C-alpha atoms as a PDB file:
ATOM      1  CA  VAL A   1       0.115  -0.033  -0.034  1.00  0.00           C
ATOM      2  CA  GLN A   2       1.191   3.394  -0.859  1.00  0.00           C
ATOM      3  CA  LEU A   3      -0.209   6.770   0.070  1.00  0.00           C
ATOM      4  CA  GLN A   4       1.445   9.745  -1.577  1.00  0.00           C
ATOM      5  CA  ALA A   5       0.333  13.039  -0.280  1.00  0.00           C
ATOM      6  CA  SER A   6       1.352  16.392  -1.777  1.00  0.00           C
ATOM      7  CA  GLY A   7       0.098  20.002  -1.964  1.00  0.00           C
ATOM      8  CA  GLY A   8       1.332  21.398   1.422  1.00  0.00           C
ATOM      9  CA  GLY A   9       3.225  24.575   1.881  1.00  0.00           C
ATOM     10  CA  LEU A  10       3.518  28.020   3.541  1.00  0.00           C
ATOM     11  CA  VAL A  11       0.228  30.092   3.487  1.00  0.00           C
ATOM     12  CA  GLN A  12      -0.800  33.206   5.177  1.00  0.00           C
ATOM     13  CA  PRO A  13      -3.806  33.237   7.549  1.00  0.00           C
ATOM     14  CA  GLY A  14      -6.985  33.412   5.527  1.00  0.00           C
ATOM     15  CA  GLY A  15      -5.453  31.687   2.612  1.00  0.00           C
ATOM     16  CA  SER A  16      -6.145  28.535   0.775  1.00  0.00           C
ATOM     17  CA  LEU A  17      -4.423  25.215  -0.115  1.00  0.00           C
ATOM     18  CA  ARG A  18      -5.610  22.074  -1.709  1.00  0.00           C
ATOM     19  CA  LEU A  19      -4.011  18.785  -0.687  1.00  0.00           C
ATOM     20  CA  SER A  20      -3.914  15.532  -2.936  1.00  0.00           C
ATOM     21  CA  CYS A  21      -3.233  11.852  -2.106  1.00  0.00           C
ATOM     22  CA  VAL A  22      -2.750   9.156  -4.671  1.00  0.00           C
ATOM     23  CA  ALA A  23      -3.467   5.762  -3.362  1.00  0.00           C
ATOM     24  CA  SER A  24      -2.129   2.454  -4.735  1.00  0.00           C
ATOM     25  CA  GLY A  25      -2.215  -1.119  -3.745  1.00  0.00           C
ATOM     26  CA  ILE A  26      -5.757  -0.855  -2.287  1.00  0.00           C
ATOM     27  CA  SER A  27      -9.302  -1.322  -3.540  1.00  0.00           C
ATOM     28  CA  PHE A  28      -9.891   2.414  -3.766  1.00  0.00           C
ATOM     29  CA  ARG A  29     -13.377   2.539  -5.115  1.00  0.00           C
ATOM     30  CA  SER A  30     -14.709   0.244  -2.172  1.00  0.00           C
ATOM     31  CA  GLY A  31     -12.896   1.728   0.849  1.00  0.00           C
ATOM     32  CA  SER A  32     -13.330   5.012   2.734  1.00  0.00           C
ATOM     33  CA  MET A  33     -10.527   7.583   2.733  1.00  0.00           C
ATOM     34  CA  ALA A  34      -9.550  10.181   5.293  1.00  0.00           C
ATOM     35  CA  TRP A  35      -7.104  13.089   6.220  1.00  0.00           C
ATOM     36  CA  TYR A  36      -5.590  13.201   9.445  1.00  0.00           C
ATOM     37  CA  ARG A  37      -3.004  15.816  10.897  1.00  0.00           C
ATOM     38  CA  GLN A  38      -0.518  16.007  13.554  1.00  0.00           C
ATOM     39  CA  ALA A  39       0.986  19.140  15.024  1.00  0.00           C
ATOM     40  CA  PRO A  40       4.015  19.268  16.937  1.00  0.00           C
ATOM     41  CA  GLY A  41       3.638  17.950  20.559  1.00  0.00           C
ATOM     42  CA  LYS A  42      -0.056  16.744  19.638  1.00  0.00           C
ATOM     43  CA  GLN A  43      -1.765  13.506  18.967  1.00  0.00           C
ATOM     44  CA  ARG A  44      -2.715  12.705  15.469  1.00  0.00           C
ATOM     45  CA  GLU A  45      -6.318  13.686  14.681  1.00  0.00           C
ATOM     46  CA  LEU A  46      -8.962  12.995  12.210  1.00  0.00           C
ATOM     47  CA  VAL A  47      -9.727  16.013  10.001  1.00  0.00           C
ATOM     48  CA  ALA A  48     -12.185  14.416   7.568  1.00  0.00           C
ATOM     49  CA  SER A  49     -13.290  11.296   5.879  1.00  0.00           C
ATOM     50  CA  VAL A  50     -15.175  10.364   2.774  1.00  0.00           C
ATOM     51  CA  ARG A  51     -16.941   6.883   2.185  1.00  0.00           C
ATOM     52  CA  SER A  52     -16.867   5.225  -1.122  1.00  0.00           C
ATOM     53  CA  GLY A  53     -20.334   6.445  -1.997  1.00  0.00           C
ATOM     54  CA  GLY A  54     -19.163  10.144  -1.206  1.00  0.00           C
ATOM     55  CA  THR A  55     -20.606  10.785   2.420  1.00  0.00           C
ATOM     56  CA  THR A  56     -18.246  12.942   4.116  1.00  0.00           C
ATOM     57  CA  THR A  57     -17.495  13.836   7.936  1.00  0.00           C
ATOM     58  CA  TYR A  58     -15.553  16.605   9.421  1.00  0.00           C
ATOM     59  CA  ALA A  59     -13.856  17.493  12.709  1.00  0.00           C
ATOM     60  CA  ASP A  60     -15.753  20.427  14.284  1.00  0.00           C
ATOM     61  CA  SER A  61     -12.635  22.564  14.124  1.00  0.00           C
ATOM     62  CA  VAL A  62     -12.752  22.586  10.240  1.00  0.00           C
ATOM     63  CA  LYS A  63     -16.386  22.382   9.429  1.00  0.00           C
ATOM     64  CA  GLY A  64     -17.251  25.202   7.007  1.00  0.00           C
ATOM     65  CA  ARG A  65     -13.614  25.751   5.861  1.00  0.00           C
ATOM     66  CA  PHE A  66     -12.369  22.314   4.567  1.00  0.00           C
ATOM     67  CA  THR A  67     -13.823  20.058   1.985  1.00  0.00           C
ATOM     68  CA  ILE A  68     -12.912  16.451   1.284  1.00  0.00           C
ATOM     69  CA  SER A  69     -13.574  14.867  -2.111  1.00  0.00           C
ATOM     70  CA  ARG A  70     -12.413  11.746  -4.021  1.00  0.00           C
ATOM     71  CA  ASP A  71     -11.868  10.930  -7.684  1.00  0.00           C
ATOM     72  CA  ASN A  72     -12.185   6.895  -8.079  1.00  0.00           C
ATOM     73  CA  ALA A  73     -10.779   7.124 -11.682  1.00  0.00           C
ATOM     74  CA  ARG A  74      -7.638   8.585 -10.421  1.00  0.00           C
ATOM     75  CA  ASN A  75      -7.480   6.759  -6.933  1.00  0.00           C
ATOM     76  CA  THR A  76      -7.067  10.199  -5.603  1.00  0.00           C
ATOM     77  CA  VAL A  77      -8.534  12.016  -2.355  1.00  0.00           C
ATOM     78  CA  TYR A  78      -8.442  15.593  -1.978  1.00  0.00           C
ATOM     79  CA  LEU A  79      -8.551  18.279   0.863  1.00  0.00           C
ATOM     80  CA  GLN A  80      -9.568  21.734  -0.121  1.00  0.00           C
ATOM     81  CA  MET A  81      -8.576  24.025   2.830  1.00  0.00           C
ATOM     82  CA  ASN A  82     -10.065  27.551   2.897  1.00  0.00           C
ATOM     83  CA  SER A  83      -9.882  30.294   5.606  1.00  0.00           C
ATOM     84  CA  LEU A  84      -6.801  28.617   7.007  1.00  0.00           C
ATOM     85  CA  LYS A  85      -5.722  29.568  10.537  1.00  0.00           C
ATOM     86  CA  SER A  86      -2.554  29.192  12.462  1.00  0.00           C
ATOM     87  CA  GLU A  87      -3.902  26.285  14.445  1.00  0.00           C
ATOM     88  CA  ASP A  88      -4.323  24.373  11.238  1.00  0.00           C
ATOM     89  CA  THR A  89      -0.470  24.287  10.914  1.00  0.00           C
ATOM     90  CA  ALA A  90       0.433  20.579  11.144  1.00  0.00           C
ATOM     91  CA  VAL A  91       1.651  17.599   8.973  1.00  0.00           C
ATOM     92  CA  TYR A  92      -1.279  16.138   6.980  1.00  0.00           C
ATOM     93  CA  TYR A  93      -1.540  12.541   6.306  1.00  0.00           C
ATOM     94  CA  CYS A  94      -4.030  10.696   4.128  1.00  0.00           C
ATOM     95  CA  ASN A  95      -5.358   7.284   5.160  1.00  0.00           C
ATOM     96  CA  CYS A  96      -7.584   4.266   3.970  1.00  0.00           C
ATOM     97  CA  GLY A  97      -9.978   2.522   6.080  1.00  0.00           C
ATOM     98  CA  THR A  98     -13.554   1.678   6.726  1.00  0.00           C
ATOM     99  CA  SER A  99     -16.652   3.425   7.988  1.00  0.00           C
ATOM    100  CA  ASP A 100     -19.622   2.115  10.011  1.00  0.00           C
ATOM    101  CA  TYR A 101     -23.293   2.555   9.613  1.00  0.00           C
ATOM    102  CA  ARG A 102     -22.901   5.690  11.707  1.00  0.00           C
ATOM    103  CA  ASP A 103     -20.094   7.062   9.442  1.00  0.00           C
ATOM    104  CA  VAL A 104     -17.534   6.580  12.107  1.00  0.00           C
ATOM    105  CA  TYR A 105     -14.141   6.197  10.398  1.00  0.00           C
ATOM    106  CA  TYR A 106     -11.755   3.314  11.337  1.00  0.00           C
ATOM    107  CA  PRO A 107      -8.254   3.692   9.850  1.00  0.00           C
ATOM    108  CA  HIS A 108      -6.106   0.968   8.436  1.00  0.00           C
ATOM    109  CA  ASP A 109      -2.407   1.195   9.735  1.00  0.00           C
ATOM    110  CA  TYR A 110      -1.168   2.619   6.351  1.00  0.00           C
ATOM    111  CA  TRP A 111       0.394   6.030   6.447  1.00  0.00           C
ATOM    112  CA  GLY A 112       2.312   7.910   3.895  1.00  0.00           C
ATOM    113  CA  GLN A 113       4.996  10.584   4.504  1.00  0.00           C
ATOM    114  CA  GLY A 114       2.519  13.332   5.008  1.00  0.00           C
ATOM    115  CA  THR A 115       2.660  16.894   3.677  1.00  0.00           C
ATOM    116  CA  GLN A 116       3.516  19.993   5.964  1.00  0.00           C
ATOM    117  CA  VAL A 117       1.091  22.702   6.027  1.00  0.00           C
ATOM    118  CA  THR A 118       2.276  25.953   7.815  1.00  0.00           C
ATOM    119  CA  VAL A 119      -0.086  28.873   8.276  1.00  0.00           C
ATOM    120  CA  SER A 120       1.909  31.901   9.227  1.00  0.00           C
ATOM    121  CA  SER A 121       2.172  35.530   8.414  1.00  0.00           C
END
């Protein structure tokens, strides 16, 4: 399994970034995908998930600002991040997993190298 995340960078508060993650070695169409992030000194946290059928979930801290989407033809999951804040600074990781009937996401233990997002003026 390979999860190749890209699109991070340095952006000013209020700015936007779009992250991409190309997955290989998995049955992309049938599984759920998610984005996690880990800030220095903090635990990794779930940011957003998307089911195979397109149902999405978001952490409260990013609702209304971030949008997760997927392109099954390209085995790619995206995270559009708008109105970025300094507290969004972290390494962002994509993940493949499953979702239950309540749309609760359960990660598989596959993690790529992540992509750094830094929000600073």
